[in-house]
Amino acid sequence: MSRLLEVKGLETRFFTQDGVVHAVNGISYHLDEGETLAIVGESGCGKSVGVMSLLRLIPQPPGKITGGEVWFGAGEDRKDLIRLSDEEMRQVRGNRIAMIFQDPMTSLNPVLTIGYQISEALMLHMGMNKEAARQRAAELLELVGIPNAAERLDDYPHQFSGGMRQRVMIAMGLSCNPQLLIADEPTTALDVTIQAQITDLVKRLRDDIGMAIIWITHDLGVVAGLADRVLVMYAGFIVEEAPVKELYADPRHPYTIGLLGSLPRLDETRAHRLTSIEGLPPDLIDLPHGCPFHARCAYRIEKCAAENPPLEPIAPGHKVACWVDVRTVKDPHKSAKVENA
């Protein structure tokens, strides 16, 4: 597979009255054609800001992309999205790169019909006339599993359930046959049954259409059967990157271990207790000098407080940013107490 997206040293800041918020701190990763990449981490870790920066959707002010490159496309078509003009970027958004947002009710315009909102992108990017766009909109609604699709084109967003509205958002995202679909926690506001339906729908459409996907979530359970690779983010940094099966089988960053330890499992007995990650994330206005996870880490050593570890490969396709080899620590809580003594 050829490389579709390459992010190099991306930095995004928010300049507020309280100080500069270091939202995304020099992250680098890649995505191949047809691949599904999951970005996971708790709220505020920089997942959404990172992908919004790709599409230059950061509100300015107070936000600003302060560094990095975002290379998209292949061959002569390969361009740095950060350096495109506003007009060139508008031709990319919704056309070559589409995005599904977290809350479909706030993403859809409540005073415009569903048919108009889907047709708008088709007329703008695909050059269709009104009749052809309306027909294609009905086909898209049918594709994502909305019954009586042609009859629902004149309905408004409030006439659809939450799951149906998210299906409409997916239809809008797919309308121009994008090379990359970014899904920003698209199942968070839905109940578990609908979550499974939406996830299965995206998997089926990915296999049928062959597009690449970036799936953003705080729930590691969702990505197990969906993603090819996983990026784990914390405090604006990527702390671990691995193929999805390897990440679950052999997590190497203490934060990843904590996330997996808090995940309910069907193969464990009732006696197995879920673990929690003690403490709070760091203040992004005043980041610590060392590892941002240091204060909450049970594996920490003295070096962790002084120097932030780089993201380095430890196996093919597996990278981690940690000074400690967690496999060699038998009692992590004891080592942390010794370090604090």
mmCIF file of C-alpha atoms in Angstrom:
data_model
loop_
_atom_site.group_PDB
_atom_site.id
_atom_site.type_symbol
_atom_site.label_atom_id
_atom_site.label_comp_id
_atom_site.label_asym_id
_atom_site.label_seq_id
_atom_site.Cartn_x
_atom_site.Cartn_y
_atom_site.Cartn_z
ATOM 1 C CA MET A 1 0.000 0.000 0.000
ATOM 2 C CA SER A 2 1.240 3.492 -0.823
ATOM 3 C CA ARG A 3 1.476 6.302 1.703
ATOM 4 C CA LEU A 4 -1.596 8.579 1.770
ATOM 5 C CA LEU A 5 -0.922 10.850 4.757
ATOM 6 C CA GLU A 6 2.276 11.801 6.551
ATOM 7 C CA VAL A 7 2.251 14.099 9.573
ATOM 8 C CA LYS A 8 5.604 15.506 10.681
ATOM 9 C CA GLY A 9 6.136 17.399 13.941
ATOM 10 C CA LEU A 10 2.643 18.920 14.105
ATOM 11 C CA GLU A 11 2.242 21.558 16.830
ATOM 12 C CA THR A 12 -0.935 23.428 17.751
ATOM 13 C CA ARG A 13 -1.268 26.101 20.430
ATOM 14 C CA PHE A 14 -4.158 28.105 21.902
ATOM 15 C CA PHE A 15 -3.273 31.599 23.079
ATOM 16 C CA THR A 16 -5.597 32.423 25.978
ATOM 17 C CA GLN A 17 -5.750 35.011 28.750
ATOM 18 C CA ASP A 18 -4.453 32.406 31.197
ATOM 19 C CA GLY A 19 -1.476 31.468 29.029
ATOM 20 C CA VAL A 20 -0.484 29.343 26.037
ATOM 21 C CA VAL A 21 -2.213 25.940 25.900
ATOM 22 C CA HIS A 22 0.135 23.325 24.399
ATOM 23 C CA ALA A 23 -2.614 21.218 22.816
ATOM 24 C CA VAL A 24 -0.563 19.221 20.276
ATOM 25 C CA ASN A 25 3.160 18.857 20.831
ATOM 26 C CA GLY A 26 5.149 17.799 17.785
ATOM 27 C CA ILE A 27 3.318 14.608 16.813
ATOM 28 C CA SER A 28 4.407 12.540 13.800
ATOM 29 C CA TYR A 29 2.664 9.569 12.190
ATOM 30 C CA HIS A 30 1.585 8.181 8.814
ATOM 31 C CA LEU A 31 -1.419 6.525 7.180
ATOM 32 C CA ASP A 32 -1.446 4.225 4.161
ATOM 33 C CA GLU A 33 -4.180 3.953 1.537
ATOM 34 C CA GLY A 34 -7.070 1.789 2.738
ATOM 35 C CA GLU A 35 -5.693 1.600 6.295
ATOM 36 C CA THR A 36 -7.649 2.263 9.485
ATOM 37 C CA LEU A 37 -5.762 4.155 12.191
ATOM 38 C CA ALA A 38 -7.260 4.623 15.654
ATOM 39 C CA ILE A 39 -6.207 7.528 17.885
ATOM 40 C CA VAL A 40 -7.074 6.902 21.537
ATOM 41 C CA GLY A 41 -6.660 8.731 24.822
ATOM 42 C CA GLU A 42 -8.661 10.496 27.510
ATOM 43 C CA SER A 43 -10.519 13.780 27.005
ATOM 44 C CA GLY A 44 -8.181 16.735 26.503
ATOM 45 C CA CYS A 45 -5.219 14.695 25.247
ATOM 46 C CA GLY A 46 -5.170 16.365 21.813
ATOM 47 C CA LYS A 47 -6.921 13.728 19.683
ATOM 48 C CA SER A 48 -9.537 16.006 18.137
ATOM 49 C CA VAL A 49 -7.324 19.097 17.945
ATOM 50 C CA GLY A 50 -4.716 17.010 16.117
ATOM 51 C CA VAL A 51 -7.079 15.973 13.308
ATOM 52 C CA MET A 52 -8.818 19.359 13.185
ATOM 53 C CA SER A 53 -5.352 20.783 12.535
ATOM 54 C CA LEU A 54 -4.976 18.473 9.522
ATOM 55 C CA LEU A 55 -8.019 20.115 7.960
ATOM 56 C CA ARG A 56 -7.092 23.602 9.205
ATOM 57 C CA LEU A 57 -10.333 23.852 11.178
ATOM 58 C CA ILE A 58 -8.696 25.310 14.300
ATOM 59 C CA PRO A 59 -10.383 28.641 15.182
ATOM 60 C CA GLN A 60 -7.869 31.470 14.760
ATOM 61 C CA PRO A 61 -7.640 33.196 17.190
ATOM 62 C CA PRO A 62 -7.159 31.777 19.787
ATOM 63 C CA GLY A 63 -5.743 28.682 18.071
ATOM 64 C CA LYS A 64 -2.746 28.500 15.785
ATOM 65 C CA ILE A 65 -0.786 25.742 14.058
ATOM 66 C CA THR A 66 2.729 26.713 15.134
ATOM 67 C CA GLY A 67 4.792 24.037 13.430
ATOM 68 C CA GLY A 68 4.938 20.874 11.386
ATOM 69 C CA GLU A 69 3.961 19.501 7.993
ATOM 70 C CA VAL A 70 0.932 17.497 6.801
ATOM 71 C CA TRP A 71 1.650 15.767 3.496
ATOM 72 C CA PHE A 72 -1.413 14.326 1.756
ATOM 73 C CA GLY A 73 -1.687 12.474 -1.561
ATOM 74 C CA ALA A 74 0.761 10.575 -3.744
ATOM 75 C CA GLY A 75 3.205 11.476 -6.522
ATOM 76 C CA GLU A 76 2.690 14.866 -8.153
ATOM 77 C CA ASP A 77 -0.581 15.185 -6.241
ATOM 78 C CA ARG A 78 1.248 15.158 -2.868
ATOM 79 C CA LYS A 79 0.860 18.497 -1.079
ATOM 80 C CA ASP A 80 1.512 19.980 2.361
ATOM 81 C CA LEU A 81 -1.962 20.884 3.639
ATOM 82 C CA ILE A 82 -0.553 23.419 6.098
ATOM 83 C CA ARG A 83 0.772 25.555 3.237
ATOM 84 C CA LEU A 84 -2.231 25.428 0.903
ATOM 85 C CA SER A 85 -4.247 28.598 0.317
ATOM 86 C CA ASP A 86 -7.712 28.842 1.881
ATOM 87 C CA GLU A 87 -9.335 28.210 -1.509
ATOM 88 C CA GLU A 88 -7.165 25.128 -2.169
ATOM 89 C CA MET A 89 -7.991 23.826 1.306
ATOM 90 C CA ARG A 90 -11.730 24.198 0.652
ATOM 91 C CA GLN A 91 -11.313 21.901 -2.348
ATOM 92 C CA VAL A 92 -9.779 19.261 -0.063
ATOM 93 C CA ARG A 93 -12.318 19.407 2.768
ATOM 94 C CA GLY A 94 -15.408 17.318 2.148
ATOM 95 C CA ASN A 95 -14.027 16.220 -1.198
ATOM 96 C CA ARG A 96 -10.773 14.310 -0.687
ATOM 97 C CA ILE A 97 -10.887 14.310 3.119
ATOM 98 C CA ALA A 98 -14.242 14.069 4.908
ATOM 99 C CA MET A 99 -14.967 14.308 8.619
ATOM 100 C CA ILE A 100 -17.731 12.927 10.833
ATOM 101 C CA PHE A 101 -18.128 14.908 14.039
ATOM 102 C CA GLN A 102 -19.043 13.720 17.516
ATOM 103 C CA ASP A 103 -22.536 15.218 17.848
ATOM 104 C CA PRO A 104 -24.620 15.014 14.652
ATOM 105 C CA MET A 105 -27.336 17.276 16.066
ATOM 106 C CA THR A 106 -24.945 20.234 16.292
ATOM 107 C CA SER A 107 -23.207 19.334 13.019
ATOM 108 C CA LEU A 108 -26.398 19.289 10.940
ATOM 109 C CA ASN A 109 -28.186 22.564 10.193
ATOM 110 C CA PRO A 110 -31.590 22.330 11.927
ATOM 111 C CA VAL A 111 -33.378 24.614 9.424
ATOM 112 C CA LEU A 112 -32.255 22.836 6.230
ATOM 113 C CA THR A 113 -33.575 19.515 4.949
ATOM 114 C CA ILE A 114 -31.360 16.435 4.989
ATOM 115 C CA GLY A 115 -31.590 16.207 1.203
ATOM 116 C CA TYR A 116 -30.343 19.773 0.753
ATOM 117 C CA GLN A 117 -27.422 19.301 3.140
ATOM 118 C CA ILE A 118 -26.185 16.177 1.344
ATOM 119 C CA SER A 119 -26.804 17.655 -2.122
ATOM 120 C CA GLU A 120 -24.856 20.825 -1.330
ATOM 121 C CA ALA A 121 -21.474 19.040 -1.266
ATOM 122 C CA LEU A 122 -22.325 17.072 -4.425
ATOM 123 C CA MET A 123 -23.126 20.239 -6.355
ATOM 124 C CA LEU A 124 -20.075 22.080 -5.017
ATOM 125 C CA HIS A 125 -17.393 19.401 -5.410
ATOM 126 C CA MET A 126 -18.840 16.990 -8.011
ATOM 127 C CA GLY A 127 -20.448 19.553 -10.326
ATOM 128 C CA MET A 128 -23.859 17.836 -10.252
ATOM 129 C CA ASN A 129 -27.080 19.649 -11.033
ATOM 130 C CA LYS A 130 -29.863 19.789 -8.441
ATOM 131 C CA GLU A 131 -31.766 16.757 -9.760
ATOM 132 C CA ALA A 132 -28.695 14.506 -10.058
ATOM 133 C CA ALA A 133 -27.486 15.551 -6.589
ATOM 134 C CA ARG A 134 -30.869 14.757 -5.058
ATOM 135 C CA GLN A 135 -30.896 11.316 -6.678
ATOM 136 C CA ARG A 136 -27.363 10.630 -5.429
ATOM 137 C CA ALA A 137 -28.361 11.819 -1.925
ATOM 138 C CA ALA A 138 -31.159 9.217 -1.859
ATOM 139 C CA GLU A 139 -28.684 6.518 -2.936
ATOM 140 C CA LEU A 140 -26.310 7.532 -0.138
ATOM 141 C CA LEU A 141 -29.035 7.418 2.510
ATOM 142 C CA GLU A 142 -29.996 3.975 1.278
ATOM 143 C CA LEU A 143 -26.325 2.928 1.376
ATOM 144 C CA VAL A 144 -26.053 3.790 5.079
ATOM 145 C CA GLY A 145 -29.226 1.905 5.954
ATOM 146 C CA ILE A 146 -31.957 4.546 6.233
ATOM 147 C CA PRO A 147 -35.368 3.064 5.246
ATOM 148 C CA ASN A 148 -37.478 4.830 2.619
ATOM 149 C CA ALA A 149 -34.483 6.984 1.761
ATOM 150 C CA ALA A 150 -36.039 8.948 -1.103
ATOM 151 C CA GLU A 151 -39.008 9.899 1.068
ATOM 152 C CA ARG A 152 -36.752 11.130 3.927
ATOM 153 C CA LEU A 153 -34.853 13.704 1.834
ATOM 154 C CA ASP A 154 -37.325 16.477 2.719
ATOM 155 C CA ASP A 155 -37.220 15.733 6.442
ATOM 156 C CA TYR A 156 -35.309 17.881 8.928
ATOM 157 C CA PRO A 157 -32.646 16.668 11.401
ATOM 158 C CA HIS A 158 -35.018 16.742 14.395
ATOM 159 C CA GLN A 159 -37.188 14.128 12.624
ATOM 160 C CA PHE A 160 -34.354 11.564 12.817
ATOM 161 C CA SER A 161 -33.169 9.620 15.853
ATOM 162 C CA GLY A 162 -29.583 10.003 17.117
ATOM 163 C CA GLY A 163 -28.404 6.872 15.330
ATOM 164 C CA MET A 164 -30.125 7.924 12.103
ATOM 165 C CA ARG A 165 -28.555 11.392 12.279
ATOM 166 C CA GLN A 166 -25.131 9.796 12.604
ATOM 167 C CA ARG A 167 -25.908 7.679 9.526
ATOM 168 C CA VAL A 168 -26.781 10.903 7.696
ATOM 169 C CA MET A 169 -23.410 12.344 8.722
ATOM 170 C CA ILE A 170 -21.685 9.242 7.344
ATOM 171 C CA ALA A 171 -23.651 9.593 4.082
ATOM 172 C CA MET A 172 -22.523 13.229 3.831
ATOM 173 C CA GLY A 173 -18.935 12.185 4.502
ATOM 174 C CA LEU A 174 -19.031 9.561 1.755
ATOM 175 C CA SER A 175 -20.854 11.739 -0.778
ATOM 176 C CA CYS A 176 -17.739 12.772 -2.729
ATOM 177 C CA ASN A 177 -15.910 9.425 -2.463
ATOM 178 C CA PRO A 178 -13.131 10.728 -0.171
ATOM 179 C CA GLN A 179 -9.712 9.100 0.054
ATOM 180 C CA LEU A 180 -9.710 9.659 3.815
ATOM 181 C CA LEU A 181 -12.592 9.650 6.300
ATOM 182 C CA ILE A 182 -11.936 11.099 9.773
ATOM 183 C CA ALA A 183 -14.416 9.978 12.434
ATOM 184 C CA ASP A 184 -14.190 12.023 15.648
ATOM 185 C CA GLU A 185 -15.803 9.874 18.361
ATOM 186 C CA PRO A 186 -18.864 9.227 16.158
ATOM 187 C CA THR A 187 -20.483 6.757 18.574
ATOM 188 C CA THR A 188 -19.990 8.586 21.897
ATOM 189 C CA ALA A 189 -23.528 10.010 22.171
ATOM 190 C CA LEU A 190 -25.216 6.737 21.125
ATOM 191 C CA ASP A 191 -26.323 3.719 23.142
ATOM 192 C CA VAL A 192 -24.294 0.501 22.953
ATOM 193 C CA THR A 193 -26.499 -1.259 20.389
ATOM 194 C CA ILE A 194 -26.425 1.696 17.995
ATOM 195 C CA GLN A 195 -22.678 2.080 18.570
ATOM 196 C CA ALA A 196 -22.156 -1.467 17.300
ATOM 197 C CA GLN A 197 -24.364 -0.814 14.259
ATOM 198 C CA ILE A 198 -22.473 2.367 13.321
ATOM 199 C CA THR A 199 -19.079 0.672 13.784
ATOM 200 C CA ASP A 200 -20.145 -2.296 11.625
ATOM 201 C CA LEU A 201 -21.503 0.110 8.990
ATOM 202 C CA VAL A 202 -18.215 2.010 8.777
ATOM 203 C CA LYS A 203 -16.247 -1.269 8.513
ATOM 204 C CA ARG A 204 -18.483 -2.475 5.676
ATOM 205 C CA LEU A 205 -18.268 0.813 3.797
ATOM 206 C CA ARG A 206 -14.478 0.898 4.250
ATOM 207 C CA ASP A 207 -14.157 -2.562 2.728
ATOM 208 C CA ASP A 208 -16.543 -1.724 -0.140
ATOM 209 C CA ILE A 209 -15.110 1.701 -1.008
ATOM 210 C CA GLY A 210 -11.464 1.197 -0.022
ATOM 211 C CA MET A 211 -11.006 4.522 1.763
ATOM 212 C CA ALA A 212 -8.584 5.120 4.637
ATOM 213 C CA ILE A 213 -10.015 5.947 8.060
ATOM 214 C CA ILE A 214 -8.785 7.808 11.136
ATOM 215 C CA TRP A 215 -11.044 6.810 14.038
ATOM 216 C CA ILE A 216 -10.780 8.929 17.198
ATOM 217 C CA THR A 217 -12.053 7.549 20.489
ATOM 218 C CA HIS A 218 -11.382 7.324 24.224
ATOM 219 C CA ASP A 219 -12.677 3.728 24.264
ATOM 220 C CA LEU A 220 -10.082 1.066 23.450
ATOM 221 C CA GLY A 221 -12.855 -1.530 23.311
ATOM 222 C CA VAL A 222 -14.332 0.054 20.177
ATOM 223 C CA VAL A 223 -11.143 -0.126 18.108
ATOM 224 C CA ALA A 224 -10.230 -3.776 18.770
ATOM 225 C CA GLY A 225 -12.101 -5.093 15.746
ATOM 226 C CA LEU A 226 -11.904 -1.952 13.622
ATOM 227 C CA ALA A 227 -8.348 -0.571 13.437
ATOM 228 C CA ASP A 228 -5.134 -1.813 11.851
ATOM 229 C CA ARG A 229 -2.890 0.403 13.987
ATOM 230 C CA VAL A 230 -3.381 2.461 17.158
ATOM 231 C CA LEU A 231 -1.843 5.717 18.360
ATOM 232 C CA VAL A 232 -2.099 6.397 22.101
ATOM 233 C CA MET A 233 -2.025 10.118 22.980
ATOM 234 C CA TYR A 234 -1.452 11.804 26.317
ATOM 235 C CA ALA A 235 -1.103 15.544 27.037
ATOM 236 C CA GLY A 236 -0.624 16.375 23.352
ATOM 237 C CA PHE A 237 2.082 13.733 22.783
ATOM 238 C CA ILE A 238 1.995 10.318 21.118
ATOM 239 C CA VAL A 239 3.210 7.939 23.835
ATOM 240 C CA GLU A 240 2.743 4.638 22.004
ATOM 241 C CA GLU A 241 2.094 3.411 18.467
ATOM 242 C CA ALA A 242 1.538 -0.230 17.521
ATOM 243 C CA PRO A 243 -0.491 -2.656 15.392
ATOM 244 C CA VAL A 244 -3.790 -3.189 17.165
ATOM 245 C CA LYS A 245 -3.208 -6.853 18.096
ATOM 246 C CA GLU A 246 0.271 -6.140 19.426
ATOM 247 C CA LEU A 247 -0.965 -3.195 21.481
ATOM 248 C CA TYR A 248 -3.506 -5.393 23.258
ATOM 249 C CA ALA A 249 -1.118 -8.322 23.684
ATOM 250 C CA ASP A 250 2.014 -6.381 24.690
ATOM 251 C CA PRO A 251 1.361 -2.774 25.798
ATOM 252 C CA ARG A 252 4.648 -1.089 26.689
ATOM 253 C CA HIS A 253 3.716 2.373 27.955
ATOM 254 C CA PRO A 254 2.359 2.687 31.518
ATOM 255 C CA TYR A 255 -0.514 4.870 30.292
ATOM 256 C CA THR A 256 -1.568 2.248 27.726
ATOM 257 C CA ILE A 257 -1.377 -0.422 30.429
ATOM 258 C CA GLY A 258 -3.634 1.740 32.594
ATOM 259 C CA LEU A 259 -6.171 2.224 29.801
ATOM 260 C CA LEU A 260 -6.317 -1.504 29.088
ATOM 261 C CA GLY A 261 -6.550 -2.293 32.805
ATOM 262 C CA SER A 262 -9.686 -0.158 33.089
ATOM 263 C CA LEU A 263 -11.390 -2.007 30.216
ATOM 264 C CA PRO A 264 -13.986 -4.679 31.180
ATOM 265 C CA ARG A 265 -13.130 -8.096 29.754
ATOM 266 C CA LEU A 266 -15.346 -11.120 29.129
ATOM 267 C CA ASP A 267 -12.451 -13.559 29.577
ATOM 268 C CA GLU A 268 -11.790 -12.512 33.197
ATOM 269 C CA THR A 269 -13.445 -13.888 36.336
ATOM 270 C CA ARG A 270 -15.587 -11.869 38.720
ATOM 271 C CA ALA A 271 -12.631 -11.735 41.105
ATOM 272 C CA HIS A 272 -10.664 -9.628 38.599
ATOM 273 C CA ARG A 273 -10.946 -5.953 39.514
ATOM 274 C CA LEU A 274 -10.706 -3.094 37.052
ATOM 275 C CA THR A 275 -7.851 -0.698 37.742
ATOM 276 C CA SER A 276 -7.903 3.081 37.684
ATOM 277 C CA ILE A 277 -5.208 5.614 36.810
ATOM 278 C CA GLU A 278 -4.641 7.765 39.871
ATOM 279 C CA GLY A 279 -4.207 11.524 39.672
ATOM 280 C CA LEU A 280 -5.091 14.062 36.995
ATOM 281 C CA PRO A 281 -3.643 14.962 33.574
ATOM 282 C CA PRO A 282 -1.073 17.784 33.599
ATOM 283 C CA ASP A 283 -1.955 21.425 33.029
ATOM 284 C CA LEU A 284 -1.365 22.027 29.304
ATOM 285 C CA ILE A 285 -0.482 25.659 30.044
ATOM 286 C CA ASP A 286 2.314 24.556 32.384
ATOM 287 C CA LEU A 287 3.571 21.201 31.108
ATOM 288 C CA PRO A 288 6.172 19.398 33.246
ATOM 289 C CA HIS A 289 9.772 19.315 31.987
ATOM 290 C CA GLY A 290 9.930 15.525 32.035
ATOM 291 C CA CYS A 291 7.461 12.881 30.927
ATOM 292 C CA PRO A 292 3.923 14.333 31.080
ATOM 293 C CA PHE A 293 2.641 11.070 32.622
ATOM 294 C CA HIS A 294 5.336 11.034 35.312
ATOM 295 C CA ALA A 295 3.190 12.207 38.245
ATOM 296 C CA ARG A 296 0.595 9.449 37.678
ATOM 297 C CA CYS A 297 2.970 6.638 36.711
ATOM 298 C CA ALA A 298 3.564 3.597 38.916
ATOM 299 C CA TYR A 299 6.745 2.723 36.975
ATOM 300 C CA ARG A 300 8.475 6.096 37.234
ATOM 301 C CA ILE A 301 12.172 6.535 37.923
ATOM 302 C CA GLU A 302 14.181 9.660 38.685
ATOM 303 C CA LYS A 303 14.954 10.355 35.013
ATOM 304 C CA CYS A 304 11.244 10.587 34.172
ATOM 305 C CA ALA A 305 10.853 13.868 36.055
ATOM 306 C CA ALA A 306 13.832 15.473 34.323
ATOM 307 C CA GLU A 307 13.545 14.490 30.669
ATOM 308 C CA ASN A 308 10.661 13.660 28.330
ATOM 309 C CA PRO A 309 11.434 10.410 26.456
ATOM 310 C CA PRO A 310 11.281 10.422 22.639
ATOM 311 C CA LEU A 311 8.990 8.092 20.709
ATOM 312 C CA GLU A 312 11.329 5.312 19.597
ATOM 313 C CA PRO A 313 10.847 1.901 17.893
ATOM 314 C CA ILE A 314 11.092 -1.200 20.077
ATOM 315 C CA ALA A 315 9.788 -3.703 17.482
ATOM 316 C CA PRO A 316 8.631 -3.570 13.845
ATOM 317 C CA GLY A 317 5.751 -1.067 13.762
ATOM 318 C CA HIS A 318 5.802 -0.640 17.547
ATOM 319 C CA LYS A 319 7.045 2.616 19.118
ATOM 320 C CA VAL A 320 6.942 3.811 22.717
ATOM 321 C CA ALA A 321 7.978 6.946 24.624
ATOM 322 C CA CYS A 322 9.157 5.630 27.990
ATOM 323 C CA TRP A 323 12.468 5.412 29.876
ATOM 324 C CA VAL A 324 11.419 2.179 31.614
ATOM 325 C CA ASP A 325 11.033 -1.310 30.156
ATOM 326 C CA VAL A 326 7.796 -2.196 31.942
ATOM 327 C CA ARG A 327 8.375 -5.925 31.380
ATOM 328 C CA THR A 328 11.314 -5.887 33.806
ATOM 329 C CA VAL A 329 9.439 -4.252 36.716
ATOM 330 C CA LYS A 330 7.833 -6.842 39.001
ATOM 331 C CA ASP A 331 6.210 -4.421 41.458
ATOM 332 C CA PRO A 332 5.695 -1.020 39.800
ATOM 333 C CA HIS A 333 3.954 0.539 42.810
ATOM 334 C CA LYS A 334 6.915 -0.329 45.033
ATOM 335 C CA SER A 335 9.403 1.246 42.592
ATOM 336 C CA ALA A 336 7.366 4.458 42.503
ATOM 337 C CA LYS A 337 7.380 4.653 46.312
ATOM 338 C CA VAL A 338 11.157 4.234 46.341
ATOM 339 C CA GLU A 339 11.542 7.018 43.770
ATOM 340 C CA ASN A 340 9.365 9.313 45.907
ATOM 341 C CA ALA A 341 11.258 8.551 49.122
#
